[in-house]
PDB file of C-alpha atoms in Angstrom:
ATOM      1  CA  UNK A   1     -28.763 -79.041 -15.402  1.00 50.00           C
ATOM      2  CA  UNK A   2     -30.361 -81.293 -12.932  1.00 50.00           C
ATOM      3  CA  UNK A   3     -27.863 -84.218 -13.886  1.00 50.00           C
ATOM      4  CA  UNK A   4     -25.073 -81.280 -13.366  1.00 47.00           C
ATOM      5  CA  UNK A   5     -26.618 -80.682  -9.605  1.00 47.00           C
ATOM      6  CA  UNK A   6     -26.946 -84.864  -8.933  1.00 54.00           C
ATOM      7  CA  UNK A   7     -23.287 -85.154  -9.889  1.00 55.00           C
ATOM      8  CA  UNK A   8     -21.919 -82.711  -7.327  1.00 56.00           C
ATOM      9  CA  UNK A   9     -20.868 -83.700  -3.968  1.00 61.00           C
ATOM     10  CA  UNK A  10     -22.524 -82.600  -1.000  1.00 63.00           C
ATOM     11  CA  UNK A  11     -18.713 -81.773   0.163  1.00 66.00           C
ATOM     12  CA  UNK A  12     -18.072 -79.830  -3.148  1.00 74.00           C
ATOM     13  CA  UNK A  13     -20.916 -77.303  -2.051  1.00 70.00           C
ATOM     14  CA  UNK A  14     -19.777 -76.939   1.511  1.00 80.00           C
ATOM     15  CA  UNK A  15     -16.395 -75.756  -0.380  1.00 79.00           C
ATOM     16  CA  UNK A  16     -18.160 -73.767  -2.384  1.00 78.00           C
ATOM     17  CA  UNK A  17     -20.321 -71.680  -0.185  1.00 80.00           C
ATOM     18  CA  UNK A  18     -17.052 -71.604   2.428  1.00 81.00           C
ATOM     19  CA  UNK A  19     -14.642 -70.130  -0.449  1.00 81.00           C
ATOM     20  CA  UNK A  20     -17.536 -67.671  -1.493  1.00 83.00           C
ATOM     21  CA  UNK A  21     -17.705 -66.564   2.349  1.00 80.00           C
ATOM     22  CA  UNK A  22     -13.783 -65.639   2.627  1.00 79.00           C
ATOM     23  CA  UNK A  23     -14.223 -63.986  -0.711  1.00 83.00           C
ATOM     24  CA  UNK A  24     -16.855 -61.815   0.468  1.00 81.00           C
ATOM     25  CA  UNK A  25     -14.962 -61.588   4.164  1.00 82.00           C
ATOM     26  CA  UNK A  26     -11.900 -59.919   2.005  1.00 81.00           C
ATOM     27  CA  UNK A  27     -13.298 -57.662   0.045  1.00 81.00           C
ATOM     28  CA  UNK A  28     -15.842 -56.479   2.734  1.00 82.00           C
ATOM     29  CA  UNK A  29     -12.378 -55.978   4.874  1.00 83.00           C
ATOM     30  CA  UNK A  30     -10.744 -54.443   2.316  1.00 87.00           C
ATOM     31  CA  UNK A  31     -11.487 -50.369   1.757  1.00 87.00           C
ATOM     32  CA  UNK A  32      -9.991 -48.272  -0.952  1.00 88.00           C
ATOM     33  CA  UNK A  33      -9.906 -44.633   0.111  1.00 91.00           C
ATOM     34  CA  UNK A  34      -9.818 -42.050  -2.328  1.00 91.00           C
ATOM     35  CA  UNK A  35      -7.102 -39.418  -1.943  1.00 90.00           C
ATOM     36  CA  UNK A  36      -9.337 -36.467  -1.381  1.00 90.00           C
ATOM     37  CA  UNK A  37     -11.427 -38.412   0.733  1.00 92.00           C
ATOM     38  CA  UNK A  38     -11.095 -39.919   4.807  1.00 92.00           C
ATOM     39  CA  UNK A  39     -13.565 -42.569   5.990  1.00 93.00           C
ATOM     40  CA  UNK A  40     -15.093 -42.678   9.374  1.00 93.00           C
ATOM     41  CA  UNK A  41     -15.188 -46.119  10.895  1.00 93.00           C
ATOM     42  CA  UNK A  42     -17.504 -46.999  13.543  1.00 92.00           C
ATOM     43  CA  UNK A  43     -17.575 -49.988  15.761  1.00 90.00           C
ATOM     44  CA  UNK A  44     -21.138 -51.196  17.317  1.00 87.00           C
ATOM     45  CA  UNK A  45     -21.940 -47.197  16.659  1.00 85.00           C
ATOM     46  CA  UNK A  46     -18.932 -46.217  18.361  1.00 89.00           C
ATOM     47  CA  UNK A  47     -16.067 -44.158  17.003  1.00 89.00           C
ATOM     48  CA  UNK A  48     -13.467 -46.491  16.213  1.00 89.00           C
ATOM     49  CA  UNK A  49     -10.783 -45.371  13.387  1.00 90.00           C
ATOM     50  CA  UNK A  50     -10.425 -43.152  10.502  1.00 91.00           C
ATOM     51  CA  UNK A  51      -9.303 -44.678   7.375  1.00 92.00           C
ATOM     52  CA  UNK A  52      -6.347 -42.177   5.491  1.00 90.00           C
ATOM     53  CA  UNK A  53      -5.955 -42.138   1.029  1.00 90.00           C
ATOM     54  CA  UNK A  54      -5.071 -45.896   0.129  1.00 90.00           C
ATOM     55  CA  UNK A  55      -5.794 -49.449   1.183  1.00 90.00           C
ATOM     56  CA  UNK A  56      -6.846 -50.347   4.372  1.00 90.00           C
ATOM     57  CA  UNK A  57      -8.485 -53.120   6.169  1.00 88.00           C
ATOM     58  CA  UNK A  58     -11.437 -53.355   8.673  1.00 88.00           C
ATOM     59  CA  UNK A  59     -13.022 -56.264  10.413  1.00 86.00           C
ATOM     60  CA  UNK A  60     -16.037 -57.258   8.347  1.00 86.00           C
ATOM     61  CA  UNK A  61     -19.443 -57.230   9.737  1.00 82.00           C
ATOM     62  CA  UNK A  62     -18.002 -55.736  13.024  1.00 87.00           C
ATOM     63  CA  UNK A  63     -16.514 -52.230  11.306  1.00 87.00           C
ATOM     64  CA  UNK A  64     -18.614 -50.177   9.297  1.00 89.00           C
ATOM     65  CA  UNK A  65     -17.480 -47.039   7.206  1.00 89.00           C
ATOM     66  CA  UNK A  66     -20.414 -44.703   8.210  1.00 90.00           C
ATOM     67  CA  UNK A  67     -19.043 -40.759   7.099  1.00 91.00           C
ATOM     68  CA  UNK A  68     -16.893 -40.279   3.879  1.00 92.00           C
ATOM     69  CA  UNK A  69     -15.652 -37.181   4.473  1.00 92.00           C
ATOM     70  CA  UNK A  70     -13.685 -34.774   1.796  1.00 91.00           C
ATOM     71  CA  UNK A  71     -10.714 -33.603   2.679  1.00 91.00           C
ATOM     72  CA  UNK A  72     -10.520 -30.514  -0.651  1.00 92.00           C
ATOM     73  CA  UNK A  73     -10.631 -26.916   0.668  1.00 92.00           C
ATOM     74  CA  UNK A  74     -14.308 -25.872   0.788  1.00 91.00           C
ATOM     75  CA  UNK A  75     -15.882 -22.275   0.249  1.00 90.00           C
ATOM     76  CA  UNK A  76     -18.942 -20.753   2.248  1.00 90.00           C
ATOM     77  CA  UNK A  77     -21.017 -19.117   0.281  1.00 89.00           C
ATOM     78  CA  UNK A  78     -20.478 -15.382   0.009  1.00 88.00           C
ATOM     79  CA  UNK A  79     -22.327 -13.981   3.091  1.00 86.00           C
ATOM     80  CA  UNK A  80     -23.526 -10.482   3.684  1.00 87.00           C
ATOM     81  CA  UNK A  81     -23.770  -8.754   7.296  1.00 85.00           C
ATOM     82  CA  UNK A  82     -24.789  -5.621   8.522  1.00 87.00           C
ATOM     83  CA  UNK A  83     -22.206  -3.978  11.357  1.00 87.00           C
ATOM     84  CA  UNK A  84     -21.846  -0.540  13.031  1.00 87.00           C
ATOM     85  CA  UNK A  85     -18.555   0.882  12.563  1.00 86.00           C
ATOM     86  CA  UNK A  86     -17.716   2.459  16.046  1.00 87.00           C
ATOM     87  CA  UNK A  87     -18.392   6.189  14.556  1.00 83.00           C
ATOM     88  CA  UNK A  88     -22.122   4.972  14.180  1.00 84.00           C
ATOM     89  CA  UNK A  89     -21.826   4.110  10.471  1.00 83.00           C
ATOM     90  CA  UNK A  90     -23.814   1.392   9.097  1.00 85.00           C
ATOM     91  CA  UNK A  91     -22.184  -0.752   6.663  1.00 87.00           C
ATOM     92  CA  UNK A  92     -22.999  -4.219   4.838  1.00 88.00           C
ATOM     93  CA  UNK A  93     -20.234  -6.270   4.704  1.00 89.00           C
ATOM     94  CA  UNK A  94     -19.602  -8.998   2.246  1.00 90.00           C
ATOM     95  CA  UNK A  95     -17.308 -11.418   3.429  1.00 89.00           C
ATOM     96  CA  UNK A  96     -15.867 -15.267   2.014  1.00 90.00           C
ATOM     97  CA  UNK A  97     -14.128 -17.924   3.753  1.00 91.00           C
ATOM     98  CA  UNK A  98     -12.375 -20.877   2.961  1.00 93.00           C
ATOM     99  CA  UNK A  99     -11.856 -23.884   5.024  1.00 93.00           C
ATOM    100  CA  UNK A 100     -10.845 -27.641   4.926  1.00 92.00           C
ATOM    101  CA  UNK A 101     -11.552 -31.029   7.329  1.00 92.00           C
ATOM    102  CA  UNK A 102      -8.488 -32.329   8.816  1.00 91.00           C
ATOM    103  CA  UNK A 103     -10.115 -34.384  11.848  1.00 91.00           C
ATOM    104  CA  UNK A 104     -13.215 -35.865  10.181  1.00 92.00           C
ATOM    105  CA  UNK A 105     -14.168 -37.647  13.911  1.00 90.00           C
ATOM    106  CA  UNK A 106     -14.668 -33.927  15.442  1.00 90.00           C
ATOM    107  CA  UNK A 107     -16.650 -32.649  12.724  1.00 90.00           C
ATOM    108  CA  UNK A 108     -18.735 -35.504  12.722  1.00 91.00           C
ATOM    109  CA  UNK A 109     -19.515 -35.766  15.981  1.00 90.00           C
ATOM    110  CA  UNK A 110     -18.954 -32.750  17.655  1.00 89.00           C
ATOM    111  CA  UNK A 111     -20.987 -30.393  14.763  1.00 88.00           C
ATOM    112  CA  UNK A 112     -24.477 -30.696  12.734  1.00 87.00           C
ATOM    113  CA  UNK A 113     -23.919 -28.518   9.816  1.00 89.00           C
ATOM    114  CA  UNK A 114     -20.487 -27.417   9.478  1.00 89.00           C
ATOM    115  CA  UNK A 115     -21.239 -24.313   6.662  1.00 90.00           C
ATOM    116  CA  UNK A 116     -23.846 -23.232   8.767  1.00 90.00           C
ATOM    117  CA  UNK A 117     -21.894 -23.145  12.214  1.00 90.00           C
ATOM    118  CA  UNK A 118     -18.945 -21.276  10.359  1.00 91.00           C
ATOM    119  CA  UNK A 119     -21.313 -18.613   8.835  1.00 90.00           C
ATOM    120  CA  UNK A 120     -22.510 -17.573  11.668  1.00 90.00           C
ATOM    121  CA  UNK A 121     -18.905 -17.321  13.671  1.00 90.00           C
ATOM    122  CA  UNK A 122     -17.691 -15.208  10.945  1.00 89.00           C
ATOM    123  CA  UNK A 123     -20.763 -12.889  11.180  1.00 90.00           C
ATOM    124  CA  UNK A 124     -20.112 -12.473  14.973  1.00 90.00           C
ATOM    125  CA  UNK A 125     -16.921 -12.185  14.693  1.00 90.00           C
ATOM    126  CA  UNK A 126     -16.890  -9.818  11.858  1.00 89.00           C
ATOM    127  CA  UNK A 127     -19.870  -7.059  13.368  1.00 89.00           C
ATOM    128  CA  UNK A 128     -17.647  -6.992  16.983  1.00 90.00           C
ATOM    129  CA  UNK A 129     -14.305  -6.886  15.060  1.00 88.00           C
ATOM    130  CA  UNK A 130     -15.982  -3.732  12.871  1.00 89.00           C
ATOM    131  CA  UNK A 131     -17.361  -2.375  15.913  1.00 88.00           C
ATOM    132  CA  UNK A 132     -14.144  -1.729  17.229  1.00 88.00           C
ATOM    133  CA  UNK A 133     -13.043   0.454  14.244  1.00 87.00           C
ATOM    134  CA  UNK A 134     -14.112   3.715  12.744  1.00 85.00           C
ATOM    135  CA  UNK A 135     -15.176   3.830   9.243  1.00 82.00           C
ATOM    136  CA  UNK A 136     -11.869   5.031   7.939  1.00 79.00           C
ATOM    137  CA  UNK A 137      -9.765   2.546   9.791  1.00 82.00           C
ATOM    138  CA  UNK A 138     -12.101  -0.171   8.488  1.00 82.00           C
ATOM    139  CA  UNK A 139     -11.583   1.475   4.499  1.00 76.00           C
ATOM    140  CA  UNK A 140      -7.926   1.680   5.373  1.00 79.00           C
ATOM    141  CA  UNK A 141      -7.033  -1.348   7.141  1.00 82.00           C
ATOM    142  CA  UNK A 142      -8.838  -4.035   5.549  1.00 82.00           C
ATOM    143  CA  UNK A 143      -6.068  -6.505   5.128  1.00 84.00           C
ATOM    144  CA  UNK A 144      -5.660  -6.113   8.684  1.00 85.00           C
ATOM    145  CA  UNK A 145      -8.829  -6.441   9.845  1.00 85.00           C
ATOM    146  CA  UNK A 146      -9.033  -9.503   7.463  1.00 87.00           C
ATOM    147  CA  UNK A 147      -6.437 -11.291   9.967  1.00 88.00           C
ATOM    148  CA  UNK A 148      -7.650 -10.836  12.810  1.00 87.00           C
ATOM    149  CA  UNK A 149     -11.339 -12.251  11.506  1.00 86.00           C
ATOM    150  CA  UNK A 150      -9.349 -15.504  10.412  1.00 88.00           C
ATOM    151  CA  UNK A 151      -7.267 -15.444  13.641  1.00 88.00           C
ATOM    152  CA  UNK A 152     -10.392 -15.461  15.497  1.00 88.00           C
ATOM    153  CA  UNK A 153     -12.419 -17.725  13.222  1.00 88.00           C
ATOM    154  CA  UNK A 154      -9.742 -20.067  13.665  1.00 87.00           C
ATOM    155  CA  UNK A 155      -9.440 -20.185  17.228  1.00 86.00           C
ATOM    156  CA  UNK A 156     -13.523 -20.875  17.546  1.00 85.00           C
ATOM    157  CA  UNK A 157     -13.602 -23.639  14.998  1.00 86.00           C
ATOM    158  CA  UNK A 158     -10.933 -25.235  16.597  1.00 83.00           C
ATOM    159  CA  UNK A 159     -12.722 -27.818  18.520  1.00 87.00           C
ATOM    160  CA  UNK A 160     -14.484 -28.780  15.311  1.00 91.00           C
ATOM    161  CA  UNK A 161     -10.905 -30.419  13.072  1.00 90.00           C
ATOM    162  CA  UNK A 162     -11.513 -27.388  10.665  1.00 91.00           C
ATOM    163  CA  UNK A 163      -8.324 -25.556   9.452  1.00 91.00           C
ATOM    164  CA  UNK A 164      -9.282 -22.032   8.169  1.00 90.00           C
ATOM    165  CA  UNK A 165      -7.557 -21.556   5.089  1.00 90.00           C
ATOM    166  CA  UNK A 166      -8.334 -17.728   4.146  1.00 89.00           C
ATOM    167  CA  UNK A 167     -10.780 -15.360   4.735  1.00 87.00           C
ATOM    168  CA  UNK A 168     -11.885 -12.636   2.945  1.00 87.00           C
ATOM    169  CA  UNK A 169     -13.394  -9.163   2.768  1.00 87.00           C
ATOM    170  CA  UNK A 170     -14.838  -8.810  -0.507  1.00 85.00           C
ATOM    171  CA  UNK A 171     -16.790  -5.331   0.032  1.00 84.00           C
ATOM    172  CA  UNK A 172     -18.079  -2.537   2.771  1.00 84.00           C
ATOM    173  CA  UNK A 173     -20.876  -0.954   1.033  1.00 83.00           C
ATOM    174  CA  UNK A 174     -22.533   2.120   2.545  1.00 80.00           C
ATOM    175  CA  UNK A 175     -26.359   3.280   2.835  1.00 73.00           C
ATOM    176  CA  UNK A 176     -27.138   6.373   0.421  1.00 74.00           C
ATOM    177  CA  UNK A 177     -26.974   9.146   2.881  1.00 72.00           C
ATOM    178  CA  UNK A 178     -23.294   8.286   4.373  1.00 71.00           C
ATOM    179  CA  UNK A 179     -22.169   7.826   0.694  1.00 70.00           C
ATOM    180  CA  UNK A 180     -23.342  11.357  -0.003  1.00 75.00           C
ATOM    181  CA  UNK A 181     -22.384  13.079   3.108  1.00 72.00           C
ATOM    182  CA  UNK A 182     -18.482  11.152   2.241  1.00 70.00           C
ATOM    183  CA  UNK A 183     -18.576  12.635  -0.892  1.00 75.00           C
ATOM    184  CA  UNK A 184     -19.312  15.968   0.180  1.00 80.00           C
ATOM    185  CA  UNK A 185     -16.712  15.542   2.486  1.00 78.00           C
ATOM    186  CA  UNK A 186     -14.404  14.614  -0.117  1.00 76.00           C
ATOM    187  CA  UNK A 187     -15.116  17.832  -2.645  1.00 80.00           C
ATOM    188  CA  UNK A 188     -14.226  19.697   1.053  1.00 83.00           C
ATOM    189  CA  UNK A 189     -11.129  17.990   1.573  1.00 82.00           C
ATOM    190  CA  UNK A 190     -10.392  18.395  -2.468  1.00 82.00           C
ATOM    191  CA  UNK A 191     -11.191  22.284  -2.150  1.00 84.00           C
ATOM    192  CA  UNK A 192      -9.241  22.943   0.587  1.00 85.00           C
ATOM    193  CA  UNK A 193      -5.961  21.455  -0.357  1.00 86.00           C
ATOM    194  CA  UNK A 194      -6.407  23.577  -3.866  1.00 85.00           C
ATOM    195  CA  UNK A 195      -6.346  26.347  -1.416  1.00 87.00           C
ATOM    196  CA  UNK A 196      -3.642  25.233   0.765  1.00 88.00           C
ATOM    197  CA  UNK A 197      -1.771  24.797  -2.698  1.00 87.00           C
ATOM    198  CA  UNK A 198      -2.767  27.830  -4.400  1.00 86.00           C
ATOM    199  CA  UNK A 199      -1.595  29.891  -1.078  1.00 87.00           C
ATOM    200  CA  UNK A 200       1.379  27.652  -0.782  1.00 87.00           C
ATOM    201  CA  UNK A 201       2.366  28.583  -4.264  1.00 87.00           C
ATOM    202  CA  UNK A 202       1.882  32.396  -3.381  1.00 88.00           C
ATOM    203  CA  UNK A 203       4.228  32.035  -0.233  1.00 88.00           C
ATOM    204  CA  UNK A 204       6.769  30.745  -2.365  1.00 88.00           C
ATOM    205  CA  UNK A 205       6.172  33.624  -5.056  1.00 87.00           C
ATOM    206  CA  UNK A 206       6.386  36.084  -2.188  1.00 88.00           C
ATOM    207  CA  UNK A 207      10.018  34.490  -1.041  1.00 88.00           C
ATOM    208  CA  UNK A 208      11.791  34.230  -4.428  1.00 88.00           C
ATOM    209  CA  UNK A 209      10.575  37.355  -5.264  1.00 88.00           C
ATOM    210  CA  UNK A 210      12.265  38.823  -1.572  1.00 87.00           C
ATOM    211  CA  UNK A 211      15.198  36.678  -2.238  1.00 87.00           C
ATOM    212  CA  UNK A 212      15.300  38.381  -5.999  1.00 88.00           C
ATOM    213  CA  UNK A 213      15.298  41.706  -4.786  1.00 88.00           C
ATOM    214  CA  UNK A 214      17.799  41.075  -1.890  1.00 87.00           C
ATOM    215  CA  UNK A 215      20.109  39.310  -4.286  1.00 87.00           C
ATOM    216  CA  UNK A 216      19.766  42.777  -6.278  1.00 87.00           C
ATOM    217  CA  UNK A 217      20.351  44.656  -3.447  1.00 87.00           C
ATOM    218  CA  UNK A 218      23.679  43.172  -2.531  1.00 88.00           C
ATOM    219  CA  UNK A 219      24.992  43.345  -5.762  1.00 88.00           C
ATOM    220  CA  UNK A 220      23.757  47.199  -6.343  1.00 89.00           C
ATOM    221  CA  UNK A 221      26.050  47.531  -3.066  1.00 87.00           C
ATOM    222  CA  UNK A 222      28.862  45.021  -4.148  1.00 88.00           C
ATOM    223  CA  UNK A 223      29.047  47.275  -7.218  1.00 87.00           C
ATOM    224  CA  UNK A 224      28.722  50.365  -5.210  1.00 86.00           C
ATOM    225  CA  UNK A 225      31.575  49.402  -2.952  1.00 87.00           C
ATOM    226  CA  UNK A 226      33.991  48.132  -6.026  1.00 88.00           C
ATOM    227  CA  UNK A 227      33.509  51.742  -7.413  1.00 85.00           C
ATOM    228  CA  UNK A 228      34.325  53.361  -4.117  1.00 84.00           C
ATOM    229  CA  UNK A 229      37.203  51.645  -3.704  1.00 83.00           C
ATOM    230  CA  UNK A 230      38.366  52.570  -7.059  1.00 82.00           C
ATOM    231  CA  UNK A 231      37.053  55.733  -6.322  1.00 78.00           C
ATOM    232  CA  UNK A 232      39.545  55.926  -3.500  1.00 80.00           C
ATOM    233  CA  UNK A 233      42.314  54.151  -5.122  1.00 79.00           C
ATOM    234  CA  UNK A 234      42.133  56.841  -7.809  1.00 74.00           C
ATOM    235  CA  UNK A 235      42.434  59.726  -4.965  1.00 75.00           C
ATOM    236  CA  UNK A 236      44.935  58.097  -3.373  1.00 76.00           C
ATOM    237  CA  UNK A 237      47.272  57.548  -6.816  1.00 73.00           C
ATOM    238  CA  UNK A 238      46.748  61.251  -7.670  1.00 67.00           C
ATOM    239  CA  UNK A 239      47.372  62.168  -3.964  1.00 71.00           C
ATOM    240  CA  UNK A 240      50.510  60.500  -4.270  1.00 73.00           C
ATOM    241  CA  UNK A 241      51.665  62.071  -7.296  1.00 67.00           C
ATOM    242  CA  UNK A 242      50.529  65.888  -5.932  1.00 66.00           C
ATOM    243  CA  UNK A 243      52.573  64.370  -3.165  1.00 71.00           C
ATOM    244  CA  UNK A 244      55.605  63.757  -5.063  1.00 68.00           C
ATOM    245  CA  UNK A 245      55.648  66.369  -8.109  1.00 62.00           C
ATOM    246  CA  UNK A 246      53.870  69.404  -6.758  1.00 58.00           C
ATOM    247  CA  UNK A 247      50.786  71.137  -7.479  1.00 59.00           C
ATOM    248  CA  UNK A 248      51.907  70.766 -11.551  1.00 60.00           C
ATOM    249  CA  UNK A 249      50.225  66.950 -11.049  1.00 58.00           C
ATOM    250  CA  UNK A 250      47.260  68.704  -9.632  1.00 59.00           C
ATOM    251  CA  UNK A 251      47.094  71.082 -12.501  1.00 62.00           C
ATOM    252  CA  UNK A 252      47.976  68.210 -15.236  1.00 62.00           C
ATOM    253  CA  UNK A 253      44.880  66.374 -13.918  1.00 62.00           C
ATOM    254  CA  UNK A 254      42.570  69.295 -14.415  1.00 63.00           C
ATOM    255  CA  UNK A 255      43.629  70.262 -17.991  1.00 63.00           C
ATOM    256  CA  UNK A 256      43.179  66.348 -18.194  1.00 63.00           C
ATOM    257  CA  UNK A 257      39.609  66.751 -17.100  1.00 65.00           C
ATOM    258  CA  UNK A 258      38.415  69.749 -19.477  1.00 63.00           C
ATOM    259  CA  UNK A 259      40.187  68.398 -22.943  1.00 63.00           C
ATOM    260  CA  UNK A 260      37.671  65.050 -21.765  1.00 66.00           C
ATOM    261  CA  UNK A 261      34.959  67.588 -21.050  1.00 65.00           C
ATOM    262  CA  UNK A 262      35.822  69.099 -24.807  1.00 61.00           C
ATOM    263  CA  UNK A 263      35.524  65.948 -25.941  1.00 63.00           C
ATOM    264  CA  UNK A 264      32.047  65.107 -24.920  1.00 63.00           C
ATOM    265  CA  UNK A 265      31.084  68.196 -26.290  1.00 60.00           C
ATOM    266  CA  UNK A 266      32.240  67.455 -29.526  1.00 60.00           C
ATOM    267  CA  UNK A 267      30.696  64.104 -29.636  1.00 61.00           C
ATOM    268  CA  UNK A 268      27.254  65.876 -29.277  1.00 58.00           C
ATOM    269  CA  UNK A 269      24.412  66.464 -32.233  1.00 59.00           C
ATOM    270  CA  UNK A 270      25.310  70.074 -32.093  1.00 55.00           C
ATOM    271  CA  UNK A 271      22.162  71.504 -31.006  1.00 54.00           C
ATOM    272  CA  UNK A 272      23.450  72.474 -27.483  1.00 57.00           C
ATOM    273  CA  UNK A 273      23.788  75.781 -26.268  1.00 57.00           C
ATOM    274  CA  UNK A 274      26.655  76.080 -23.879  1.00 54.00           C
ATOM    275  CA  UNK A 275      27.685  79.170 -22.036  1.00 51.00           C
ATOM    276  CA  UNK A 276      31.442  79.403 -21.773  1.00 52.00           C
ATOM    277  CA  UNK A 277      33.086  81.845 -18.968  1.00 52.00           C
ATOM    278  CA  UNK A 278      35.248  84.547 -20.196  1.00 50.00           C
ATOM    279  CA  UNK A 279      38.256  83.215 -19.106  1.00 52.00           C
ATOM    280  CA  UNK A 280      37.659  79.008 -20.705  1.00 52.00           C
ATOM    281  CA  UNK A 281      39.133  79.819 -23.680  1.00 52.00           C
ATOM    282  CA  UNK A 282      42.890  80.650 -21.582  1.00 56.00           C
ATOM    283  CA  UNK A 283      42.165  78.008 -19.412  1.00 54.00           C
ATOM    284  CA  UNK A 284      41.432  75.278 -22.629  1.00 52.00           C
ATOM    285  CA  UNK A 285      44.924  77.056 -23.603  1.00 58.00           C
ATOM    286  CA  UNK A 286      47.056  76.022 -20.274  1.00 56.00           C
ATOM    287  CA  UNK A 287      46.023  72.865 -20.029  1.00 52.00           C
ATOM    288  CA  UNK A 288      46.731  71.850 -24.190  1.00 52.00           C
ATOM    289  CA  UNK A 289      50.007  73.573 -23.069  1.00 55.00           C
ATOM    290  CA  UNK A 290      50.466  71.269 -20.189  1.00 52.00           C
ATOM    291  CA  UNK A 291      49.549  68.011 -22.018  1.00 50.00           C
ATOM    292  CA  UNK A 292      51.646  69.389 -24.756  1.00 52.00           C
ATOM    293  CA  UNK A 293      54.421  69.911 -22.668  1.00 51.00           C
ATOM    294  CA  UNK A 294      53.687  66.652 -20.612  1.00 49.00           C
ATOM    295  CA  UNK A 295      54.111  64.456 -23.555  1.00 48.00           C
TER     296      UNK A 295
END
């Protein structure tokens, strides 16, 4: 080994150590970023570029990579808050948001803890948003009210290269005492549209009942008035004939009348007792005569 060191030139080394320097000068200028990642280059401790996915070169010794910063969409943890609802409820509020980096140099120099600093905008933001709403509204409009948190979340973190992705209600729990007094309110609200119902149904019992009985009405009188104009028709036919053939028509219709009236009698059970004037039996006579003589 000695005899290796003896043999080499003092010319060969200065090669050596000069082609080991530009090797290290390359691949400390060379940086490989990550695609989920940007790199934060500083200059003398000054901001100086931000290194993308890929291959890129900095000036070695002079540029330093000092923040490696991922660019994946993060989650806070899920964060409870108390809020008054503008009725004077209390409510606990569990909210989630999601956000990503997309200017590493303001959130590295402008912000300490990033997580932190969001949690506690979305807390303001969410007991003054809450406190503008009653509890209904807030139970009824949640997707809305979920908006306007990340609309307003966005527009504080804005300063800070953070893009607010979504943001998220996950529950509004109540104390004991409002839950009770909502469910009491509830059974009310159940009970009285079972009334409302029940009388509704009455009403409607009452009407088609009326309408039933009007409906019967007019056709009792419909009826009524068919019969009275046959009724008349029938006066007005034999009027006509008395008219035109004499009293003989008037007498024709009468015999006409008591062989009916004979008739019915006949069609009887037999048990009646019927008092017949003295003169019936001449008068059954005359008019068999007349229908005799008719035919």
């Amino acid at each position: 080994m000695d005899q290796f060191f003896s043999e080499i030139q003092p010319g060969t080394v200065i090669w050596l150590l000069i082609a080991i320097f530009v090797i290290s000068i390359i691949f400390r200028g060379v940086r490989i970023v990550p695609q989920s990642e940007k790199h934060v280059v500083e200059r003398f401790g000054r901001l100086h570029s931000v290194l993308g996915p890929g291959i890129n070169f900095v000036v070695p010794f002079l540029d330093k990579v000092k923040h490696r910063i991922s660019i994946l969409e993060r989650q806070l943890p899920t964060a409870s808050q108390d809020a008054i609802t503008k009725d004077n409820v209390l409510v606990q509020v569990d909210t989630s948001v999601f956000y990503r980096i997309i200017e590493p140099e303001k959130t590295v120099y402008r912000i300490r803890d990033v997580d932190a600093a969001i949690a506690t905008t979305v807390a303001g933001i969410v007991r003054a948003e809450i406190g503008k709403m009653d509890l209904d509204d807030v139970q009824a409009n949640r997707s809305q009210l979920i908006d306007t948190i990340k609309t307003s979340v966005e527009d504080a973190v804005d300063d800070w290269g953070i893009e607010v992705t979504r943001a998220e209600i996950l529950d509004v729990n109540l104390d004991q005492a409002t839950r009770e007094a909502m469910l009491q309110q509830l059974n009310a609200e159940r009970a009285r549209r079972a009334q409302v119902t029940e009388a509704e149904g009455q009403k409607r019992a009452v009407e088609l009942q009326a309408d039933a009985q009007l409906y019967s009405a007019e056709q009792i009188a419909k009826a009524r008035r068919i019969q009275a104009e046959a009724e008349a028709y029938a006066t007005a036919v034999v009027a006509k004939a008395i008219t035109e053939h004499g009293i003989e028509a008037a007498q024709y219709q009468v015999a006409l009348k008591q062989v009916e009236a004979l008739n019915a009698l006949g069609a009887g059970s037999g048990s009646q007792t019927i008092v017949v004037p003295a003169n019936a039996l001449e008068a059954f006579g005359d008019a068999f005569k007349m229908l005799k003589g008719n035919k």
